[in-house]
Amino acid sequence: MKLASLREGRDGRLVVVSDDLAWYADAAHLCPTLQAALDDWDRVAPMLELLATDLRNEAIPRARFHEHDAAAPLPRAYQWADGSAYVNHVALVRQARGAELPESYWQDPLLYQGGSDSFLGPRDAIALADEGWDADFEAEVVVVTGDVPQGTTRDDALGLIRLVGLTNDVSLRGLIAGEVAKGFGFFQSKPASSFSPVFVTPQSLGDWWQDGRLDRRLMVERNGEPFGRAEAGVDMTFDFGALIAHAARTRRLGAGTIIGSGTVSNRDADGGPGRPIAEGGLGYSCIAEQRAVETLRGGAATTPFLRRGDTVRIWAEDDRHHTLFGAIEQVVE
Amino acid sequence: MKLASLREGRDGRLVVVSDDLAWYADAAHLCPTLQAALDDWDRVAPMLELLATDLRNEAIPRARFHEHDAAAPLPRAYQWADGSAYVNHVALVRQARGAELPESYWQDPLLYQGGSDSFLGPRDAIALADEGWDADFEAEVVVVTGDVPQGTTRDDALGLIRLVGLTNDVSLRGLIAGEVAKGFGFFQSKPASSFSPVFVTPQSLGDWWQDGRLDRRLMVERNGEPFGRAEAGVDMTFDFGALIAHAARTRRLGAGTIIGSGTVSNRDADGGPGRPIAEGGLGYSCIAEQRAVETLRGGAATTPFLRRGDTVRIWAEDDRHHTLFGAIEQVVE
């Protein structure tokens, strides 16, 4: 089952989308918004599944689904907690600036609390007031949870994942160092994230959902050129069950909590695919990693951060090159 | 005007409360929840004000208001960003552990993104799974904003403050150092915060709302004994306008964003009142400050962190000792 929110009011209008993303059926008569569906999932989800079946069978009125009509599936959420599950990402960026990576990063998941009050839709522009902030994209996988009790284990957490999708976690690299140095984490350095047009149930991903990981490549283009093809199912040190359990260690999580994987990143070491695309590697899911590799190899980064007019495209696809979640396509303004 | 949310569903049921907190009038026929009112404030607020007037004039049906029936005014919110506006708090805690306070802390506001998916009501217990986490209370003032555009100035931000209230920002001191060292800010160390039974409009505070500050003492008791009487209108280095402007520098803030002041704290220096209550000072709004003073004076902290069975009470009052926002009263379980 694939769900989206058409632009309407602050919370969108819930629709069920066909597997090929060509059609949708209105679901607002069952449940007005995706948040309301998540609030009452056990009752609402079976009705939405029936609607999806009817849509598949062309048994109900349907309309063309256009990704540019979609808001973020949750246009605002009560929680957005973003992990750093691909530890290679952190290791690489730190290595480039000569900073140590504490050994604990490999044993203990890291999450930051993100702003969730107003997300960007998949086609919304990135409003960058100052190019000097060094804006970057970060292509990630996300899951949406049901209610998670305090102290939930990793295994139990896997069963509380309702939906899977993608995000572009926009980061202002120029503001990060100053904020991190103050010890309170990110705030100004993390403007609104955007999300894929649809979120899908883990069940509908079949074998591509494995042990709390999305076993697909995360496709990233900058200005129409390939930038990243990272394997999301590889090098994810902590799966989503582990991330959720970490988040719920000292408090419960409300239904509709979005948990992010952190920037998807493959290792170069031991023959891994984490090398530049120009060298036959799988590239990177953010500019900072590419710049880190440039710095480590040549002493200086040459790839610029995002500039006004740049475009970013992020998606994942099936074996026939159809997108699974639709595509995030943003221009920097 | 004073607003509260009676316990009902995930988002409570909106009521208007009398100035003395003795009575309420149901407001759900106008607007079901406080979040819905904030989403449509310009239209809804005048109707709620009329209801408040009718309640004052006993012109409508009313019922007894019991604080223990109240959820947090926003039982969940789309954003909770907590500041550190009383820089003395940070200075004191750092001084006790021998850490430097960067000069920038006095010039630039500091905010962390908090979890907002499930808040505690004013009488809800603090569920502490492990006493070794060193749980502490933090008594603070909060404001709730309307929609705040990106780049809003401090002066404009003051006009976007819809409501004022109090919070107990529960902190697990034993987990903070490890989290801060990792650079991603607080997560596990900040379980759910609780809020005062009612939030009130700045207008209804009259002269007690001055230049984006609450000019009242923040009363704190632990186990029935006075712990803090800090002057919230004094030593607030950054007013709420400055905090909101800081939060909105790189992104807009959605209606219903809650901004916290950080622990209210008065300076001891220059004859300020920031001394222990036993010495005629105004005491502290969290245990960590009292322990910091003990450490600085005697080499070791003697006041324990919260233990199971402990109670915390936080409130502010008018000149006749009536509470302005009701009281937060929590037991540690």
XYZ file of C-alpha atoms in Angstrom:
666
model
C 0.000 0.000 0.000
C 1.258 3.460 -0.956
C -0.063 6.604 0.713
C 0.282 10.280 -0.127
C -1.120 13.619 1.019
C -2.410 15.976 -1.638
C -1.856 19.648 -0.871
C -4.818 20.835 1.208
C -4.722 22.878 4.379
C -1.936 22.324 6.871
C -2.094 18.530 6.930
C -2.937 17.524 3.379
C -5.644 15.200 2.127
C -5.031 11.479 2.419
C -5.037 9.420 -0.786
C -4.109 5.854 -1.670
C -1.771 5.681 -4.663
C -1.438 2.829 -7.138
C 1.723 0.730 -7.096
C 2.934 2.376 -10.310
C 2.172 5.865 -8.909
C -0.067 6.618 -11.908
C -3.423 6.770 -10.103
C -4.889 7.658 -6.764
C -8.132 7.076 -4.906
C -9.353 9.613 -2.407
C -9.253 8.245 1.147
C -10.523 11.285 2.996
C -13.950 9.704 3.529
C -12.216 7.014 5.580
C -9.698 9.260 7.271
C -8.917 12.893 6.479
C -5.164 12.926 7.009
C -2.233 10.544 7.251
C -1.631 11.606 10.864
C -5.223 10.659 11.720
C -4.669 7.272 10.059
C -1.521 6.715 12.113
C -3.367 7.750 15.279
C -5.888 4.944 14.678
C -3.862 2.586 12.504
C -5.297 -0.770 13.579
C -8.766 0.360 12.590
C -7.959 2.522 9.570
C -5.147 0.594 7.850
C -7.341 -2.395 6.852
C -9.835 -0.006 5.240
C -7.036 1.726 3.354
C -5.711 -1.666 2.234
C -9.160 -2.510 0.843
C -9.166 0.789 -0.991
C -5.746 -0.022 -2.426
C -7.052 -3.384 -3.616
C -10.073 -1.722 -5.252
C -7.762 0.789 -6.898
C -5.579 -2.044 -8.213
C -8.705 -3.729 -9.613
C -10.037 -0.483 -11.072
C -13.185 -1.088 -9.026
C -13.516 2.499 -7.765
C -13.255 6.028 -9.154
C -9.650 7.005 -9.605
C -7.743 10.064 -10.763
C -4.297 10.706 -12.154
C -1.619 11.057 -9.477
C 0.831 13.867 -10.129
C 3.803 14.012 -7.802
C 3.895 17.801 -7.936
C 0.427 17.889 -6.340
C 1.734 16.027 -3.308
C 2.729 17.612 -0.036
C 5.089 15.713 2.228
C 3.093 12.610 3.278
C 3.125 14.157 6.763
C 3.204 17.893 5.948
C 3.988 18.422 9.626
C 4.682 15.788 12.259
C 4.908 15.539 16.011
C 8.399 14.104 15.889
C 11.295 13.902 13.470
C 14.350 12.153 14.853
C 17.200 11.630 12.469
C 19.874 9.034 13.028
C 23.401 8.551 11.828
C 23.113 4.865 11.077
C 25.619 4.788 8.231
C 28.583 5.463 10.464
C 30.860 5.658 7.441
C 29.289 9.036 6.650
C 30.378 10.496 9.964
C 33.775 8.793 9.815
C 34.511 10.218 6.377
C 33.436 13.779 7.126
C 35.393 13.781 10.377
C 38.471 12.267 8.799
C 38.553 15.064 6.236
C 38.652 17.721 8.936
C 41.159 15.801 11.031
C 38.724 15.023 13.841
C 38.688 11.728 15.706
C 35.712 9.380 15.480
C 34.990 8.027 18.957
C 34.839 4.223 18.961
C 31.393 4.477 20.616
C 29.918 5.678 17.308
C 30.166 2.108 16.032
C 28.392 0.632 19.069
C 25.755 3.157 20.052
C 23.286 4.779 17.639
C 23.259 8.540 17.350
C 20.050 10.516 16.816
C 19.272 14.187 16.743
C 15.889 15.764 17.301
C 14.845 17.625 14.163
C 12.227 20.298 13.548
C 8.960 18.801 12.334
C 6.537 21.737 12.298
C 6.600 22.428 8.570
C 8.117 20.024 6.078
C 8.675 20.659 2.404
C 6.800 18.748 -0.275
C 8.770 16.704 -2.798
C 8.778 19.512 -5.378
C 9.104 22.494 -3.018
C 12.074 24.785 -3.508
C 14.822 25.063 -0.913
C 14.656 28.710 0.204
C 18.259 29.620 0.850
C 18.637 33.143 2.222
C 22.446 33.024 2.164
C 24.628 30.918 -0.160
C 27.418 31.351 2.398
C 25.587 28.931 4.674
C 26.957 26.122 2.472
C 23.710 24.251 1.921
C 23.923 20.525 1.264
C 21.432 17.760 0.561
C 21.384 14.523 2.531
C 19.542 11.632 0.905
C 18.134 9.269 3.500
C 15.621 6.529 4.149
C 12.914 7.196 6.753
C 10.309 5.157 8.585
C 7.131 6.255 10.336
C 6.236 4.509 13.579
C 3.058 3.750 15.461
C 2.960 4.301 19.217
C 6.219 3.014 20.688
C 6.257 2.288 24.433
C 9.210 3.426 26.518
C 11.852 0.709 26.657
C 10.773 -1.087 23.462
C 13.337 -3.596 22.177
C 14.850 -3.555 18.699
C 12.833 -6.632 17.659
C 9.540 -5.220 18.890
C 10.328 -1.880 17.265
C 10.555 -3.521 13.840
C 6.889 -4.506 14.154
C 5.900 -0.902 14.905
C 7.154 0.470 11.590
C 4.091 1.575 9.641
C 5.580 3.216 6.565
C 8.849 3.680 4.705
C 9.926 6.633 2.544
C 12.758 8.958 1.581
C 13.889 12.377 2.744
C 16.203 15.147 1.718
C 17.504 16.358 5.067
C 18.784 19.762 3.976
C 21.807 20.835 6.020
C 23.583 24.175 6.253
C 27.171 22.993 6.641
C 28.439 26.497 7.307
C 26.375 26.715 10.488
C 26.957 23.195 11.802
C 30.421 23.563 13.323
C 29.410 26.570 15.431
C 26.231 24.912 16.646
C 27.867 21.582 17.445
C 30.609 23.366 19.381
C 27.966 24.851 21.668
C 26.797 21.388 22.659
C 23.050 21.795 22.044
C 23.092 20.040 18.653
C 21.663 21.300 15.384
C 19.037 23.995 15.078
C 19.626 26.759 12.532
C 21.802 24.357 10.553
C 18.821 22.107 9.833
C 16.088 23.930 7.902
C 12.964 22.092 6.739
C 13.443 18.611 5.269
C 11.500 17.418 2.222
C 9.999 13.971 1.746
C 9.181 11.606 -1.095
C 5.695 11.927 -2.655
C 4.538 8.598 -1.204
C 5.291 6.516 1.847
C 4.722 2.759 1.559
C 4.122 -0.074 3.976
C 7.109 -2.345 4.674
C 4.984 -5.315 3.544
C 4.570 -3.852 0.074
C 8.353 -3.650 -0.319
C 8.639 -7.427 -0.111
C 12.237 -8.623 -0.153
C 13.493 -5.081 -0.508
C 12.686 -4.603 3.181
C 15.145 -6.786 5.077
C 15.755 -6.759 8.818
C 14.779 -3.131 9.213
C 16.760 -1.953 6.185
C 15.747 -0.865 2.669
C 17.651 -3.100 0.277
C 17.691 -0.705 -2.669
C 20.014 1.879 -4.144
C 19.392 5.490 -3.252
C 19.607 7.439 -6.502
C 20.845 11.029 -6.283
C 21.310 13.516 -9.101
C 22.610 17.059 -8.942
C 21.748 19.259 -11.915
C 20.782 16.173 -13.888
C 24.117 14.417 -13.357
C 24.504 11.220 -11.311
C 25.859 12.021 -7.875
C 25.041 8.944 -5.796
C 23.839 5.372 -6.201
C 24.550 4.237 -2.655
C 23.307 0.840 -1.501
C 20.948 1.578 1.388
C 20.943 -2.057 2.462
C 24.728 -2.119 2.904
C 26.861 -0.512 5.645
C 23.819 0.507 7.719
C 25.454 -0.106 11.082
C 22.184 0.293 12.993
C 18.906 -0.860 11.445
C 15.664 1.031 12.005
C 14.693 -1.284 14.864
C 17.867 -0.311 16.703
C 17.294 3.392 15.972
C 13.717 3.276 17.277
C 14.755 1.359 20.399
C 17.439 3.968 21.039
C 14.921 6.792 20.667
C 12.462 5.097 23.036
C 14.962 4.266 25.788
C 13.828 6.997 28.192
C 10.398 7.971 26.820
C 7.589 6.705 24.647
C 7.250 7.846 21.030
C 3.913 9.060 19.683
C 2.298 7.591 16.569
C 3.553 9.339 13.460
C 7.128 9.674 14.689
C 9.472 9.854 11.700
C 12.873 8.230 12.177
C 15.622 8.934 9.647
C 18.574 6.741 8.739
C 21.050 9.569 8.340
C 22.920 10.057 5.077
C 23.185 6.751 3.232
C 26.861 5.988 2.783
C 28.928 3.033 1.612
C 32.455 2.255 2.730
C 35.396 2.484 0.420
C 37.563 0.292 2.648
C 38.040 -3.413 1.851
C 36.914 -2.964 -1.724
C 33.538 -1.467 -0.749
C 31.643 0.595 -3.333
C 32.012 3.956 -1.556
C 34.098 5.622 -4.272
C 33.339 8.464 -6.678
C 30.936 7.630 -9.489
C 33.588 8.716 -12.018
C 35.701 5.803 -10.802
C 32.918 3.253 -11.045
C 31.978 3.627 -7.385
C 28.481 4.308 -6.097
C 29.165 7.925 -5.222
C 27.684 9.856 -2.339
C 24.344 10.910 -0.890
C 25.541 14.367 0.138
C 28.055 16.905 -1.108
C 30.048 16.875 2.129
C 31.210 13.299 1.576
C 32.385 14.010 -1.938
C 34.239 17.063 -0.645
C 35.735 14.978 2.156
C 37.120 12.475 -0.347
C 38.494 15.326 -2.476
C 40.147 16.810 0.584
C 41.678 13.517 1.663
C 43.013 12.825 -1.807
C 44.032 16.210 -3.102
C 44.172 18.441 -0.067
C 41.225 20.592 -1.080
C 37.538 20.165 -1.877
C 36.532 21.147 -5.401
C 32.813 20.319 -5.553
C 30.843 23.390 -4.440
C 27.948 23.300 -2.018
C 24.462 24.071 -3.337
C 24.022 27.324 -5.223
C 20.846 29.085 -6.256
C 19.430 27.459 -9.355
C 20.889 24.040 -8.523
C 18.550 21.064 -8.659
C 18.584 17.906 -6.581
C 16.730 14.682 -7.400
C 16.452 11.754 -4.993
C 14.620 8.479 -5.589
C 14.761 4.678 -5.400
C 13.545 2.313 -8.072
C 12.446 -1.219 -8.825
C 14.188 -3.519 -11.272
C 12.315 -1.913 -14.181
C 13.465 1.587 -13.176
C 10.074 2.656 -11.832
C 10.328 4.803 -8.736
C 9.161 3.199 -5.493
C 8.362 6.333 -3.517
C 8.212 8.870 -6.341
C 11.005 11.392 -6.586
C 12.125 14.340 -4.486
C 13.015 17.094 -6.972
C 14.009 20.437 -5.538
C 15.504 23.605 -6.874
C 17.535 25.945 -4.675
C 16.160 29.502 -4.595
C -7.956 34.776 28.383
C -6.868 31.449 29.830
C -7.061 28.223 27.830
C -6.745 24.582 28.824
C -7.203 21.142 27.271
C -9.247 18.612 29.201
C -8.055 15.031 28.818
C -9.767 13.612 25.718
C -8.160 11.649 22.920
C -4.672 12.526 21.806
C -5.157 16.284 21.601
C -7.484 17.131 24.466
C -10.693 19.151 24.406
C -10.373 22.923 24.331
C -11.920 24.905 27.207
C -11.788 28.528 28.311
C -10.928 28.857 31.995
C -11.937 31.678 34.340
C -9.257 34.067 35.561
C -9.322 32.482 39.034
C -9.111 28.970 37.495
C -12.288 27.925 39.327
C -14.550 27.487 36.281
C -14.432 26.536 32.669
C -16.650 26.853 29.636
C -16.473 24.264 26.884
C -15.050 25.704 23.677
C -15.129 22.582 21.521
C -18.176 23.832 19.581
C -16.008 26.722 18.396
C -12.813 24.785 17.934
C -12.077 21.209 19.047
C -8.458 21.565 20.124
C -5.933 24.221 21.058
C -3.799 23.308 18.049
C -6.791 23.910 15.766
C -7.295 27.300 17.434
C -3.646 28.213 16.867
C -3.912 27.074 13.238
C -6.717 29.589 12.675
C -6.001 32.106 15.445
C -7.181 35.323 13.822
C -10.621 33.836 13.291
C -10.925 31.700 16.424
C -9.290 33.853 19.113
C -11.978 36.592 19.048
C -14.669 33.946 19.538
C -12.762 32.458 22.443
C -12.342 35.931 23.938
C -16.123 36.414 23.755
C -16.570 33.086 25.493
C -14.151 34.203 28.202
C -16.152 37.388 28.672
C -19.390 35.415 28.938
C -17.743 33.093 31.457
C -16.577 36.102 33.484
C -20.159 37.454 33.422
C -21.653 34.060 34.261
C -23.698 34.403 31.081
C -23.146 30.832 29.890
C -23.147 27.301 31.336
C -19.977 26.646 33.257
C -18.435 23.766 35.178
C -15.813 23.449 37.876
C -12.245 23.416 36.552
C -10.024 20.844 38.219
C -6.358 21.050 37.337
C -5.965 17.290 37.575
C -8.425 16.891 34.683
C -6.179 18.928 32.438
C -3.764 17.534 29.909
C -0.880 19.697 28.778
C -2.547 22.607 26.926
C -0.925 21.149 23.810
C -0.822 17.423 24.654
C 1.450 17.058 21.658
C 2.909 19.793 19.493
C 4.639 20.147 16.154
C 7.601 21.926 17.695
C 9.215 22.349 21.085
C 12.380 24.413 21.053
C 13.926 25.166 24.397
C 16.316 28.024 24.948
C 18.966 28.829 27.474
C 18.036 32.459 27.965
C 19.138 32.713 31.599
C 22.800 32.367 30.799
C 23.630 32.338 34.496
C 22.204 28.806 34.640
C 24.708 27.519 32.092
C 27.556 29.543 33.606
C 26.938 28.123 37.078
C 26.621 24.499 36.023
C 29.747 24.749 33.860
C 31.731 26.537 36.536
C 31.019 23.696 38.958
C 32.489 21.124 36.594
C 35.440 23.321 35.694
C 34.321 23.928 32.108
C 34.737 27.239 30.321
C 31.716 29.280 29.260
C 32.359 30.644 25.780
C 31.842 34.402 25.636
C 29.457 33.860 22.715
C 26.863 32.445 25.114
C 26.197 35.982 26.325
C 25.733 37.356 22.785
C 23.981 34.611 20.860
C 20.911 32.691 22.061
C 21.130 28.946 22.405
C 18.205 26.650 21.599
C 17.819 22.913 21.411
C 15.147 21.016 19.544
C 13.070 19.019 22.016
C 10.711 16.093 21.564
C 7.098 17.231 21.257
C 5.184 14.064 20.353
C 3.773 13.291 23.791
C 3.876 15.791 26.620
C 2.915 15.130 30.214
C -0.068 16.786 31.850
C 0.484 18.970 34.904
C -0.312 16.119 37.312
C 1.251 13.229 35.379
C 3.959 11.220 37.095
C 7.546 11.277 35.884
C 8.215 7.660 34.869
C 11.844 7.131 35.803
C 13.101 3.683 34.783
C 16.508 4.179 36.406
C 17.320 6.433 39.386
C 20.937 6.332 38.214
C 20.003 8.606 35.324
C 20.044 11.496 37.836
C 16.696 13.021 36.966
C 16.254 16.739 37.564
C 13.438 19.222 37.119
C 13.882 22.480 35.222
C 11.262 25.151 35.888
C 10.830 27.415 32.887
C 8.561 29.914 31.201
C 7.249 29.040 27.727
C 5.451 30.852 24.946
C 3.400 29.489 22.063
C 3.757 31.208 18.701
C 1.593 31.698 15.665
C 3.100 31.218 12.203
C 6.544 32.848 12.191
C 8.048 33.651 8.773
C 11.706 32.853 8.127
C 13.886 35.825 9.052
C 11.406 37.442 11.459
C 12.949 40.153 13.634
C 12.894 40.185 17.422
C 10.335 43.016 17.482
C 7.996 41.324 15.028
C 8.371 38.036 16.901
C 6.988 39.621 20.074
C 3.727 40.244 18.250
C 3.484 36.594 17.227
C 3.378 35.273 20.804
C -0.100 33.836 21.325
C 0.147 32.272 24.774
C 2.372 32.089 27.845
C 2.739 29.213 30.316
C 5.141 27.161 32.407
C 6.979 23.892 31.891
C 8.921 21.339 33.838
C 11.599 20.334 31.362
C 12.645 17.050 32.956
C 16.326 16.320 32.379
C 18.360 13.177 32.955
C 21.654 14.703 34.073
C 23.421 11.362 34.069
C 22.890 11.008 30.323
C 23.621 14.605 29.281
C 27.418 14.605 29.333
C 27.671 11.576 27.071
C 25.127 12.934 24.615
C 26.610 16.421 24.482
C 30.072 14.949 23.894
C 28.764 13.272 20.738
C 27.758 16.631 19.297
C 24.158 15.851 18.315
C 22.616 17.523 21.370
C 20.095 16.055 23.799
C 17.863 13.097 23.040
C 17.614 10.359 25.661
C 18.542 12.916 28.310
C 15.321 14.849 27.693
C 12.233 12.735 28.361
C 8.749 14.225 28.088
C 8.228 17.703 29.544
C 5.093 18.638 31.487
C 3.203 21.898 31.207
C 1.047 24.121 33.399
C -2.717 23.421 33.378
C -3.494 26.653 31.531
C -1.746 28.865 29.021
C -2.748 32.542 28.968
C -2.580 35.360 26.457
C 0.197 37.912 27.018
C -2.491 40.634 27.092
C -4.157 39.075 30.126
C -0.873 39.229 32.051
C -0.906 43.034 31.914
C 2.224 44.568 33.403
C 3.573 41.151 34.318
C 4.402 40.676 30.643
C 7.205 43.131 29.884
C 9.318 43.255 26.740
C 8.940 39.566 26.052
C 9.590 38.516 29.639
C 7.335 37.246 32.440
C 7.854 39.609 35.361
C 6.909 37.166 38.122
C 8.671 34.791 40.467
C 8.807 31.154 39.466
C 7.866 29.174 42.553
C 9.415 25.720 42.950
C 8.920 23.234 45.769
C 10.496 19.843 46.230
C 8.709 17.494 48.617
C 6.703 20.427 49.952
C 9.771 22.520 50.807
C 10.666 25.784 49.035
C 13.399 25.196 46.480
C 13.221 28.212 44.199
C 11.624 31.644 43.988
C 13.605 32.935 41.033
C 12.631 36.201 39.395
C 11.751 35.294 35.819
C 11.847 38.950 34.773
C 15.452 39.385 35.924
C 18.659 38.044 34.345
C 16.872 36.794 31.222
C 19.673 37.630 28.811
C 17.540 36.947 25.737
C 13.820 37.743 25.760
C 11.298 35.571 23.962
C 11.377 37.843 20.918
C 15.097 37.208 20.561
C 14.654 33.463 21.068
C 11.945 33.248 18.400
C 13.982 35.329 15.946
C 16.937 33.012 16.532
C 14.774 29.936 15.899
C 13.369 31.444 12.687
C 16.675 32.571 11.186
C 16.922 29.789 8.596
C 13.340 28.450 8.455
C 9.785 29.388 9.242
C 8.080 28.151 12.413
C 4.625 26.608 12.285
C 1.721 27.826 14.421
C 1.760 26.135 17.805
C 5.529 26.166 18.158
C 6.433 26.163 21.856
C 9.551 28.123 22.802
C 11.052 27.634 26.248
C 13.147 30.083 28.252
C 15.491 27.492 29.701
C 15.894 27.133 33.453
C 15.050 30.414 35.174
C 18.119 31.524 37.085
C 19.228 34.632 38.947
C 22.805 35.774 39.356
C 24.519 35.798 42.693
C 27.179 38.263 41.494
C 26.870 41.997 42.290
C 24.432 41.363 45.126
C 21.956 39.529 42.901
C 19.407 37.231 44.520
C 20.821 33.962 43.140
C 21.732 32.457 46.500
C 20.308 29.479 48.427
C 16.885 30.021 49.970
C 18.348 29.148 53.384
C 20.486 32.285 53.093
C 17.629 34.543 52.120
C 18.312 34.170 48.409
C 15.757 33.169 45.814
C 17.093 29.646 45.375
C 17.119 27.642 42.159
C 14.806 26.302 39.492
C 16.647 22.997 39.133
C 18.664 20.697 41.345
C 21.811 20.980 39.227
C 22.260 24.650 40.147
C 21.946 23.993 43.847
C 24.456 21.160 43.495
C 26.765 23.439 41.515
C 26.739 26.009 44.321
C 27.388 23.267 46.885
C 30.304 22.004 44.816
C 31.801 25.470 44.387
C 31.512 26.224 48.085
C 32.232 22.910 49.764
C 33.841 20.795 47.111
C 30.952 18.342 46.842
C 27.244 18.366 46.042
C 24.978 17.219 48.865
C 21.456 17.668 47.443
C 20.449 14.438 45.683
C 18.818 14.310 42.265
C 15.196 13.163 42.047
C 14.328 9.848 43.655
C 11.208 7.767 43.314
C 8.485 9.187 45.524
C 9.816 12.743 45.288
C 7.342 15.471 44.389
C 7.918 18.664 42.426
C 5.590 21.671 42.343
C 6.042 24.609 39.968
C 3.829 27.661 39.687
C 3.659 31.470 39.486
C 1.214 33.634 41.358
C -0.447 37.029 41.518
C -0.121 39.430 44.429
C -2.842 37.581 46.336
C -1.047 34.237 45.967
C -3.438 32.872 43.366
C -1.731 30.833 40.693
C -1.613 32.399 37.238
C -1.200 29.234 35.168
C -2.260 26.628 37.729
C 0.410 24.378 39.164
C 2.579 21.618 37.777
C 2.632 18.912 40.462
C 4.450 15.713 39.655
C 5.568 12.674 41.557
C 8.546 10.588 40.455
C 7.662 6.942 39.885
